[in-house]
The first five atom37 places (N, CA, C, CB, O) and aatype in JSON, in Angstrom:
{
  "aatype": [12, 16, 11, 8, 1, 15, 6, 9, 1, 0, 15, 19, 19, 9, 14, 19, 13, 2, 1, 7, 3, 10, 10, 1, 19, 19, 10, 3, 7, 10, 0, 11, 5, 16, 10, 4, 14, 3, 15, 13, 6, 19, 10, 19, 4, 3, 3, 7, 15, 16, 6, 14, 10, 8, 0, 19, 19, 6, 6, 13, 0, 3, 1, 10, 14, 18, 10, 1, 8, 10, 1, 5, 6, 2, 5, 7, 14, 0, 0, 0, 1, 2, 10, 7, 19, 0, 2, 0, 11, 15, 6, 19, 19, 19, 13, 10, 3, 15, 3, 19, 15, 14, 3, 1, 6, 13, 10, 0],
  "atom_mask": [
    [1, 1, 1, 1, 1],
    [1, 1, 1, 1, 1],
    [1, 1, 1, 1, 1],
    [1, 1, 1, 1, 1],
    [1, 1, 1, 1, 1],
    [1, 1, 1, 1, 1],
    [1, 1, 1, 1, 1],
    [1, 1, 1, 1, 1],
    [1, 1, 1, 1, 1],
    [1, 1, 1, 1, 1],
    [1, 1, 1, 1, 1],
    [1, 1, 1, 1, 1],
    [1, 1, 1, 1, 1],
    [1, 1, 1, 1, 1],
    [1, 1, 1, 1, 1],
    [1, 1, 1, 1, 1],
    [1, 1, 1, 1, 1],
    [1, 1, 1, 1, 1],
    [1, 1, 1, 1, 1],
    [1, 1, 1, 0, 1],
    [1, 1, 1, 1, 1],
    [1, 1, 1, 1, 1],
    [1, 1, 1, 1, 1],
    [1, 1, 1, 1, 1],
    [1, 1, 1, 1, 1],
    [1, 1, 1, 1, 1],
    [1, 1, 1, 1, 1],
    [1, 1, 1, 1, 1],
    [1, 1, 1, 0, 1],
    [1, 1, 1, 1, 1],
    [1, 1, 1, 1, 1],
    [1, 1, 1, 1, 1],
    [1, 1, 1, 1, 1],
    [1, 1, 1, 1, 1],
    [1, 1, 1, 1, 1],
    [1, 1, 1, 1, 1],
    [1, 1, 1, 1, 1],
    [1, 1, 1, 1, 1],
    [1, 1, 1, 1, 1],
    [1, 1, 1, 1, 1],
    [1, 1, 1, 1, 1],
    [1, 1, 1, 1, 1],
    [1, 1, 1, 1, 1],
    [1, 1, 1, 1, 1],
    [1, 1, 1, 1, 1],
    [1, 1, 1, 1, 1],
    [1, 1, 1, 1, 1],
    [1, 1, 1, 0, 1],
    [1, 1, 1, 1, 1],
    [1, 1, 1, 1, 1],
    [1, 1, 1, 1, 1],
    [1, 1, 1, 1, 1],
    [1, 1, 1, 1, 1],
    [1, 1, 1, 1, 1],
    [1, 1, 1, 1, 1],
    [1, 1, 1, 1, 1],
    [1, 1, 1, 1, 1],
    [1, 1, 1, 1, 1],
    [1, 1, 1, 1, 1],
    [1, 1, 1, 1, 1],
    [1, 1, 1, 1, 1],
    [1, 1, 1, 1, 1],
    [1, 1, 1, 1, 1],
    [1, 1, 1, 1, 1],
    [1, 1, 1, 1, 1],
    [1, 1, 1, 1, 1],
    [1, 1, 1, 1, 1],
    [1, 1, 1, 1, 1],
    [1, 1, 1, 1, 1],
    [1, 1, 1, 1, 1],
    [1, 1, 1, 1, 1],
    [1, 1, 1, 1, 1],
    [1, 1, 1, 1, 1],
    [1, 1, 1, 1, 1],
    [1, 1, 1, 1, 1],
    [1, 1, 1, 0, 1],
    [1, 1, 1, 1, 1],
    [1, 1, 1, 1, 1],
    [1, 1, 1, 1, 1],
    [1, 1, 1, 1, 1],
    [1, 1, 1, 1, 1],
    [1, 1, 1, 1, 1],
    [1, 1, 1, 1, 1],
    [1, 1, 1, 0, 1],
    [1, 1, 1, 1, 1],
    [1, 1, 1, 1, 1],
    [1, 1, 1, 1, 1],
    [1, 1, 1, 1, 1],
    [1, 1, 1, 1, 1],
    [1, 1, 1, 1, 1],
    [1, 1, 1, 1, 1],
    [1, 1, 1, 1, 1],
    [1, 1, 1, 1, 1],
    [1, 1, 1, 1, 1],
    [1, 1, 1, 1, 1],
    [1, 1, 1, 1, 1],
    [1, 1, 1, 1, 1],
    [1, 1, 1, 1, 1],
    [1, 1, 1, 1, 1],
    [1, 1, 1, 1, 1],
    [1, 1, 1, 1, 1],
    [1, 1, 1, 1, 1],
    [1, 1, 1, 1, 1],
    [1, 1, 1, 1, 1],
    [1, 1, 1, 1, 1],
    [1, 1, 1, 1, 1],
    [1, 1, 1, 1, 1],
    [1, 1, 1, 1, 1]
  ],
  "atom_positions": [
    [[34.75, 48.43, 49.82], [34.55, 49.56, 49.88], [33.07, 49.92, 50.55], [34.8, 49.99, 48.61], [32.1, 49.25, 50.21]],
    [[32.92, 51.02, 51.52], [31.77, 51.03, 52.07], [31.13, 52.34, 51.32], [31.88, 51.04, 53.67], [31.9, 53.27, 51.08]],
    [[29.69, 52.45, 50.93], [29.11, 53.07, 50.2], [28.43, 54.7, 51.07], [28.15, 51.95, 49.62], [27.39, 54.64, 51.72]],
    [[29.0, 55.66, 50.95], [28.24, 56.81, 51.34], [26.76, 56.88, 51.56], [28.48, 57.68, 50.49], [26.1, 56.24, 50.73]],
    [[26.16, 57.46, 52.41], [24.74, 57.88, 52.61], [23.95, 58.18, 51.48], [24.66, 58.98, 53.39], [22.89, 57.58, 51.3]],
    [[24.39, 59.11, 50.64], [23.89, 59.34, 49.64], [23.74, 58.55, 48.16], [24.34, 60.24, 49.63], [23.06, 58.86, 47.19]],
    [[24.72, 57.31, 48.39], [24.58, 56.44, 47.2], [23.68, 55.22, 47.51], [26.0, 55.94, 46.72], [23.35, 54.55, 46.53]],
    [[23.2, 54.82, 48.78], [22.35, 53.9, 49.15], [21.21, 54.65, 48.95], [22.54, 53.33, 50.46], [21.14, 55.75, 49.5]],
    [[20.16, 54.21, 48.17], [18.82, 54.59, 48.34], [17.91, 54.25, 49.35], [18.3, 54.29, 47.42], [17.04, 55.02, 49.76]],
    [[18.16, 52.79, 49.86], [17.04, 52.89, 50.88], [17.85, 52.03, 51.86], [15.39, 52.29, 50.42], [18.9, 51.49, 51.52]],
    [[17.25, 51.91, 53.25], [17.83, 51.01, 54.2], [16.73, 50.19, 54.58], [18.51, 51.68, 55.4], [15.69, 50.8, 54.83]],
    [[16.71, 48.99, 54.67], [15.33, 48.12, 54.98], [15.85, 47.7, 56.57], [15.0, 46.48, 53.69], [17.01, 47.47, 56.91]],
    [[14.94, 47.68, 57.19], [15.11, 47.25, 58.62], [13.94, 46.44, 58.95], [15.25, 48.45, 59.63], [12.75, 46.65, 58.71]],
    [[14.6, 45.36, 59.62], [13.79, 43.91, 59.7], [14.02, 43.71, 61.2], [14.46, 42.48, 58.63], [15.01, 43.01, 61.44]],
    [[13.37, 44.13, 62.22], [13.33, 43.57, 63.34], [12.75, 42.17, 63.47], [12.74, 44.39, 64.07], [11.78, 41.73, 62.85]],
    [[13.7, 41.38, 64.58], [13.6, 40.08, 64.62], [13.94, 39.54, 65.83], [14.27, 39.57, 63.71], [14.96, 39.88, 66.44]],
    [[13.07, 38.6, 66.27], [13.26, 37.69, 67.55], [13.21, 36.23, 67.11], [12.08, 37.95, 68.7], [12.1, 35.83, 66.77]],
    [[14.25, 35.36, 67.07], [14.22, 34.02, 66.73], [13.56, 34.05, 65.1], [13.28, 33.14, 67.93], [13.78, 34.98, 64.32]],
    [[12.81, 32.96, 64.8], [12.07, 33.22, 63.68], [13.25, 33.0, 62.28], [11.37, 34.85, 63.89], [13.02, 33.37, 61.13]],
    [[14.39, 32.39, 62.72], [15.29, 32.19, 61.45], [15.02, 31.64, 60.24], [0.0, 0.0, 0.0], [15.71, 31.9, 59.26]],
    [[13.91, 30.76, 60.2], [13.57, 30.15, 58.92], [12.2, 31.12, 58.15], [13.12, 28.4, 59.3], [11.74, 30.8, 57.05]],
    [[11.84, 32.01, 58.74], [11.14, 33.03, 58.27], [12.24, 34.03, 57.77], [10.17, 33.58, 59.33], [12.37, 34.25, 56.56]],
    [[12.85, 34.51, 58.49], [14.08, 35.57, 58.01], [14.61, 35.22, 56.61], [15.47, 35.5, 59.07], [14.88, 36.01, 55.71]],
    [[14.71, 33.7, 56.62], [15.59, 33.31, 55.39], [14.87, 33.8, 54.24], [15.86, 31.72, 55.23], [15.45, 34.3, 53.27]],
    [[13.53, 33.64, 54.33], [12.31, 34.1, 53.32], [12.3, 35.35, 52.97], [10.98, 33.92, 53.82], [12.2, 35.66, 51.78]],
    [[12.41, 36.29, 53.96], [12.27, 37.7, 53.73], [13.74, 38.14, 52.97], [11.96, 38.52, 55.26], [13.7, 38.88, 51.98]],
    [[15.14, 37.58, 53.54], [16.22, 37.83, 52.96], [16.41, 37.26, 51.6], [17.12, 37.47, 53.76], [17.31, 37.63, 50.84]],
    [[15.58, 36.38, 51.33], [15.63, 35.8, 49.9], [14.95, 36.6, 48.98], [15.04, 34.44, 49.79], [15.22, 36.58, 47.77]],
    [[14.06, 37.32, 49.49], [13.02, 38.12, 48.7], [14.0, 39.28, 48.43], [0.0, 0.0, 0.0], [14.15, 39.74, 47.3]],
    [[14.65, 39.73, 49.47], [15.2, 41.08, 49.1], [16.67, 40.64, 48.22], [15.51, 42.11, 50.66], [17.07, 41.43, 47.37]],
    [[17.13, 39.85, 48.39], [18.06, 39.41, 47.24], [17.97, 39.29, 45.81], [18.35, 38.38, 47.45], [18.87, 39.48, 44.99]],
    [[16.37, 38.84, 45.56], [15.84, 38.75, 44.38], [15.02, 39.97, 43.76], [15.1, 37.66, 44.46], [14.22, 39.85, 42.83]],
    [[15.33, 41.2, 44.43], [14.84, 42.56, 43.94], [15.4, 42.76, 42.48], [15.36, 43.79, 44.94], [16.36, 42.16, 42.01]],
    [[14.71, 43.6, 41.93], [15.0, 44.07, 40.86], [15.79, 45.34, 40.74], [13.99, 44.11, 40.31], [16.56, 45.68, 39.84]],
    [[15.45, 45.91, 41.75], [16.63, 47.17, 42.35], [17.88, 46.56, 42.61], [16.23, 47.95, 43.88], [17.96, 45.54, 43.29]],
    [[18.89, 47.13, 42.11], [20.37, 46.45, 42.08], [20.8, 46.52, 43.57], [21.56, 47.31, 41.02], [20.78, 47.61, 44.16]],
    [[21.18, 45.44, 44.15], [21.44, 45.42, 45.73], [22.75, 46.1, 45.86], [21.51, 43.85, 46.44], [23.22, 46.03, 47.0]],
    [[23.19, 46.5, 45.31], [24.47, 47.47, 45.57], [23.4, 49.27, 46.07], [25.78, 47.57, 43.5], [23.89, 50.18, 46.74]],
    [[22.18, 49.27, 45.59], [21.65, 50.47, 45.74], [20.99, 50.54, 47.44], [20.52, 50.63, 44.46], [20.74, 51.65, 47.92]],
    [[20.78, 49.41, 48.18], [20.05, 49.44, 49.45], [20.91, 48.48, 50.37], [18.44, 48.96, 49.28], [21.61, 47.5, 50.1]],
    [[20.63, 49.08, 51.46], [21.1, 48.1, 52.68], [20.17, 47.38, 53.27], [21.7, 48.76, 53.77], [19.0, 47.73, 53.14]],
    [[20.45, 46.37, 53.96], [19.41, 45.73, 54.79], [20.26, 45.37, 56.2], [18.71, 44.28, 53.97], [21.35, 44.81, 56.34]],
    [[19.31, 45.94, 57.22], [19.73, 45.78, 58.57], [18.71, 44.45, 59.33], [19.54, 47.4, 59.36], [17.5, 44.51, 59.53]],
    [[19.38, 43.62, 59.57], [18.64, 42.85, 60.41], [18.69, 43.05, 62.09], [19.05, 41.56, 60.05], [19.65, 42.62, 62.72]],
    [[17.74, 43.64, 62.66], [17.82, 43.98, 64.14], [17.45, 43.14, 64.98], [17.17, 45.0, 64.5], [16.3, 43.17, 65.4]],
    [[18.4, 42.13, 65.43], [18.0, 40.81, 66.16], [17.54, 41.37, 67.67], [19.43, 39.6, 66.24], [18.42, 41.96, 68.29]],
    [[16.46, 41.27, 68.19], [16.02, 41.7, 69.53], [16.56, 40.68, 70.4], [14.47, 41.85, 69.71], [15.72, 40.02, 71.01]],
    [[17.58, 40.45, 70.56], [18.19, 39.44, 71.79], [17.86, 37.64, 71.47], [0.0, 0.0, 0.0], [17.9, 36.86, 72.42]],
    [[17.57, 37.17, 70.13], [17.14, 35.97, 70.02], [17.95, 34.85, 70.4], [16.79, 35.85, 68.89], [19.18, 34.86, 70.26]],
    [[17.3, 33.89, 70.88], [18.07, 32.8, 71.41], [18.53, 32.19, 70.51], [17.5, 31.96, 72.18], [19.68, 31.83, 70.72]],
    [[17.93, 31.76, 69.11], [18.43, 31.03, 67.78], [19.78, 31.76, 67.41], [17.25, 31.16, 66.43], [20.02, 32.9, 67.82]],
    [[20.72, 31.02, 66.56], [21.88, 31.8, 66.17], [21.48, 32.39, 64.61], [23.33, 30.77, 66.2], [21.86, 31.85, 63.57]],
    [[20.66, 33.59, 64.67], [20.91, 34.17, 63.62], [21.43, 34.52, 62.44], [20.96, 34.45, 63.77], [20.99, 34.62, 61.3]],
    [[23.0, 34.77, 63.25], [23.89, 35.32, 62.42], [24.31, 34.09, 61.26], [25.14, 35.9, 63.36], [24.73, 34.41, 60.14]],
    [[24.17, 32.84, 61.63], [24.5, 32.05, 60.21], [23.39, 32.2, 59.12], [24.67, 30.4, 60.47], [23.54, 31.96, 57.92]],
    [[22.04, 32.69, 59.82], [21.0, 33.05, 58.57], [21.79, 34.18, 57.77], [19.32, 33.7, 59.14], [22.14, 34.03, 56.6]],
    [[22.0, 35.21, 58.44], [22.42, 36.48, 57.95], [23.88, 36.08, 56.9], [22.76, 37.57, 59.42], [24.1, 36.58, 55.79]],
    [[24.55, 35.29, 57.46], [25.72, 34.88, 56.85], [25.6, 34.19, 55.41], [26.35, 33.99, 57.78], [26.37, 34.3, 54.47]],
    [[24.63, 33.58, 55.49], [24.3, 32.83, 54.21], [23.69, 33.46, 52.83], [23.36, 31.89, 54.62], [23.47, 32.91, 51.75]],
    [[23.5, 34.88, 53.28], [23.09, 35.83, 52.26], [23.81, 37.13, 51.99], [21.85, 36.17, 52.53], [23.42, 38.12, 51.38]],
    [[25.47, 36.77, 52.86], [26.1, 38.13, 52.51], [26.65, 38.15, 51.12], [27.26, 38.5, 53.5], [26.88, 39.25, 50.62]],
    [[26.88, 37.12, 50.47], [27.44, 37.19, 49.04], [26.08, 37.63, 47.92], [28.16, 35.5, 48.63], [26.27, 37.9, 46.74]],
    [[24.85, 37.63, 48.52], [23.83, 38.13, 47.61], [23.55, 39.46, 48.0], [22.58, 37.32, 47.57], [23.31, 40.21, 47.05]],
    [[23.49, 40.03, 49.23], [23.22, 41.12, 49.48], [24.67, 41.82, 50.22], [21.92, 41.03, 50.25], [25.06, 41.49, 51.34]],
    [[25.28, 42.74, 49.42], [26.52, 43.19, 49.73], [26.72, 44.23, 50.91], [27.01, 43.69, 48.56], [27.77, 44.58, 51.45]],
    [[25.52, 44.6, 51.15], [25.23, 45.82, 52.26], [24.01, 45.23, 53.49], [24.46, 47.41, 51.27], [22.98, 45.78, 53.88]],
    [[24.52, 44.11, 53.83], [23.48, 43.42, 54.81], [24.65, 43.33, 55.95], [22.65, 41.72, 54.23], [25.83, 42.99, 55.88]],
    [[23.72, 43.83, 57.17], [24.23, 44.06, 58.49], [23.45, 43.32, 59.47], [24.26, 45.48, 58.83], [22.22, 43.31, 59.43]],
    [[24.15, 42.7, 60.39], [23.41, 41.77, 61.63], [23.44, 42.94, 63.0], [24.56, 39.99, 62.07], [24.44, 43.13, 63.7]],
    [[22.46, 43.46, 63.14], [22.83, 44.17, 64.7], [22.24, 43.44, 65.79], [22.24, 45.73, 64.91], [21.28, 42.72, 65.51]],
    [[22.64, 43.48, 66.98], [21.92, 42.7, 67.98], [21.8, 43.59, 69.38], [22.73, 41.27, 68.21], [22.71, 44.22, 69.91]],
    [[20.7, 43.49, 69.74], [20.69, 44.14, 71.26], [20.1, 43.31, 72.25], [19.87, 45.48, 71.35], [19.71, 42.25, 71.76]],
    [[19.9, 43.41, 73.46], [19.16, 42.65, 74.41], [17.77, 42.99, 74.1], [19.54, 42.94, 75.88], [17.35, 44.01, 73.55]],
    [[16.99, 41.78, 74.61], [15.73, 42.07, 74.25], [14.61, 43.01, 74.74], [15.34, 41.13, 74.28], [14.17, 43.04, 75.89]],
    [[14.21, 43.77, 73.72], [13.64, 45.01, 74.44], [12.46, 45.18, 73.8], [14.49, 46.32, 74.39], [11.74, 46.04, 74.31]],
    [[11.94, 44.52, 72.65], [10.85, 44.29, 71.88], [10.92, 45.12, 70.62], [0.0, 0.0, 0.0], [11.72, 46.05, 70.5]],
    [[10.06, 44.76, 69.68], [10.16, 44.95, 68.18], [10.25, 46.65, 68.17], [8.69, 44.22, 67.24], [11.25, 46.92, 67.52]],
    [[9.71, 47.66, 68.55], [9.87, 48.68, 68.55], [11.04, 49.16, 68.58], [9.32, 49.0, 69.19], [11.4, 49.84, 67.62]],
    [[12.08, 48.92, 69.84], [13.4, 49.2, 69.94], [14.48, 48.67, 68.78], [13.72, 48.68, 71.2], [15.42, 49.25, 68.23]],
    [[13.92, 47.24, 68.64], [14.43, 46.9, 67.38], [14.71, 47.83, 66.0], [13.62, 46.0, 67.07], [15.68, 48.1, 65.28]],
    [[13.23, 48.17, 66.07], [13.24, 49.23, 64.66], [14.18, 50.34, 64.79], [11.76, 50.0, 64.37], [14.87, 50.72, 63.85]],
    [[14.2, 50.93, 66.12], [14.92, 52.09, 66.67], [16.13, 51.94, 66.2], [14.93, 52.25, 68.12], [16.61, 52.75, 65.42]],
    [[16.8, 50.81, 66.65], [18.24, 50.45, 66.67], [18.71, 50.23, 64.9], [18.43, 48.88, 67.74], [19.9, 50.23, 64.57]],
    [[17.83, 50.09, 64.11], [17.95, 50.18, 62.73], [18.01, 51.53, 62.28], [0.0, 0.0, 0.0], [18.89, 52.02, 61.57]],
    [[17.0, 52.09, 62.75], [17.23, 53.58, 62.16], [18.32, 54.44, 62.76], [15.95, 54.41, 62.32], [18.76, 55.37, 62.08]],
    [[18.76, 54.23, 63.88], [19.82, 54.88, 64.28], [21.15, 54.39, 63.52], [19.88, 54.74, 65.73], [22.16, 55.09, 63.6]],
    [[21.15, 53.07, 62.72], [22.38, 52.5, 62.17], [22.13, 52.85, 60.63], [22.6, 50.79, 62.53], [23.04, 52.68, 59.82]],
    [[20.96, 53.3, 60.26], [20.66, 53.51, 58.83], [21.6, 54.27, 58.03], [19.45, 54.15, 58.7], [21.97, 55.3, 58.59]],
    [[22.08, 54.08, 56.93], [22.93, 54.93, 55.9], [22.04, 55.94, 55.12], [23.68, 53.96, 54.79], [22.42, 57.06, 54.79]],
    [[20.99, 55.48, 54.9], [19.91, 56.34, 53.72], [18.7, 56.91, 54.67], [19.08, 55.1, 52.29], [18.02, 56.39, 55.55]],
    [[18.74, 58.14, 54.12], [17.3, 58.89, 54.99], [16.05, 58.18, 54.48], [17.01, 60.75, 54.62], [14.97, 58.48, 54.97]],
    [[16.15, 57.21, 53.49], [14.58, 56.41, 53.38], [15.15, 55.21, 54.1], [13.8, 55.97, 51.56], [16.25, 54.66, 54.01]],
    [[13.94, 54.94, 54.95], [13.92, 53.69, 55.88], [12.68, 52.97, 55.5], [13.9, 54.05, 57.51], [11.58, 53.51, 55.37]],
    [[12.91, 51.84, 55.34], [11.74, 50.61, 54.74], [11.64, 49.76, 55.8], [12.18, 49.62, 53.32], [12.64, 49.05, 55.93]],
    [[10.52, 49.55, 56.84], [10.14, 48.67, 57.62], [9.82, 47.41, 57.02], [9.22, 49.12, 58.29], [8.9, 47.45, 56.2]],
    [[10.39, 46.25, 57.26], [9.95, 44.77, 56.78], [10.01, 43.94, 57.89], [10.86, 44.1, 55.63], [11.09, 43.78, 58.47]],
    [[8.92, 43.36, 58.3], [8.49, 42.25, 59.3], [9.48, 41.13, 59.13], [6.95, 41.69, 59.04], [10.23, 41.22, 58.15]],
    [[9.62, 40.07, 59.92], [10.55, 39.11, 59.35], [9.53, 37.72, 58.99], [11.88, 38.79, 60.54], [9.98, 36.58, 58.83]],
    [[8.28, 38.05, 58.92], [7.69, 37.18, 58.07], [7.08, 37.57, 57.02], [6.96, 36.52, 58.61], [5.98, 37.11, 56.72]],
    [[7.75, 38.56, 56.22], [7.27, 38.99, 55.13], [8.09, 38.77, 53.67], [7.05, 40.29, 55.44], [9.31, 38.95, 53.66]],
    [[7.54, 38.46, 52.74], [8.1, 37.93, 51.67], [7.79, 38.79, 50.49], [7.67, 36.59, 51.52], [6.85, 38.52, 49.75]],
    [[8.65, 39.94, 50.27], [8.51, 40.94, 49.55], [8.53, 40.81, 48.27], [9.22, 41.69, 49.83], [9.48, 40.14, 47.91]],
    [[7.74, 41.25, 47.29], [7.67, 41.2, 45.8], [9.1, 41.74, 45.04], [6.37, 42.14, 45.34], [9.86, 42.51, 45.61]],
    [[9.27, 41.36, 44.05], [10.55, 41.25, 43.36], [10.65, 42.88, 43.25], [10.56, 40.25, 41.81], [11.63, 43.54, 43.56]],
    [[9.36, 43.41, 42.71], [9.5, 44.93, 42.51], [9.37, 45.93, 44.06], [8.17, 45.37, 41.37], [9.41, 47.16, 44.03]],
    [[9.24, 45.34, 45.0], [9.12, 46.02, 46.27], [9.86, 47.54, 46.63], [9.62, 45.02, 47.21], [9.33, 48.58, 47.0]],
    [[10.95, 47.3, 46.42], [12.2, 48.14, 46.57], [12.31, 49.27, 45.21], [13.61, 47.02, 46.62], [12.71, 50.43, 45.33]],
    [[11.96, 48.77, 44.21], [12.18, 49.62, 42.75], [10.89, 50.55, 43.0], [12.1, 48.55, 41.03], [10.58, 51.41, 42.18]]
  ]
}
């Protein structure tokens, strides 16, 4: 079942180019949020990575039910953020860089 825009409280946009090891850390931090994982979506905006980031994203599919991997040709982080905003289901968009480890209360 897909949630409607009004049911998802926030869209977390993560622009990333390679750095799968760091992406794993940020996704783990989001999976451990005190806010129910059904309340937010995570958009991994892959800016033409040469690493197989889809494999990292798939590792978290069971812990983050509204996790999506969006991919574009390499255009830079601003374009990757714009890709996330264009695909967000919430009016509240939170940007996280791929090297950030969010506190458990970050989204709450």
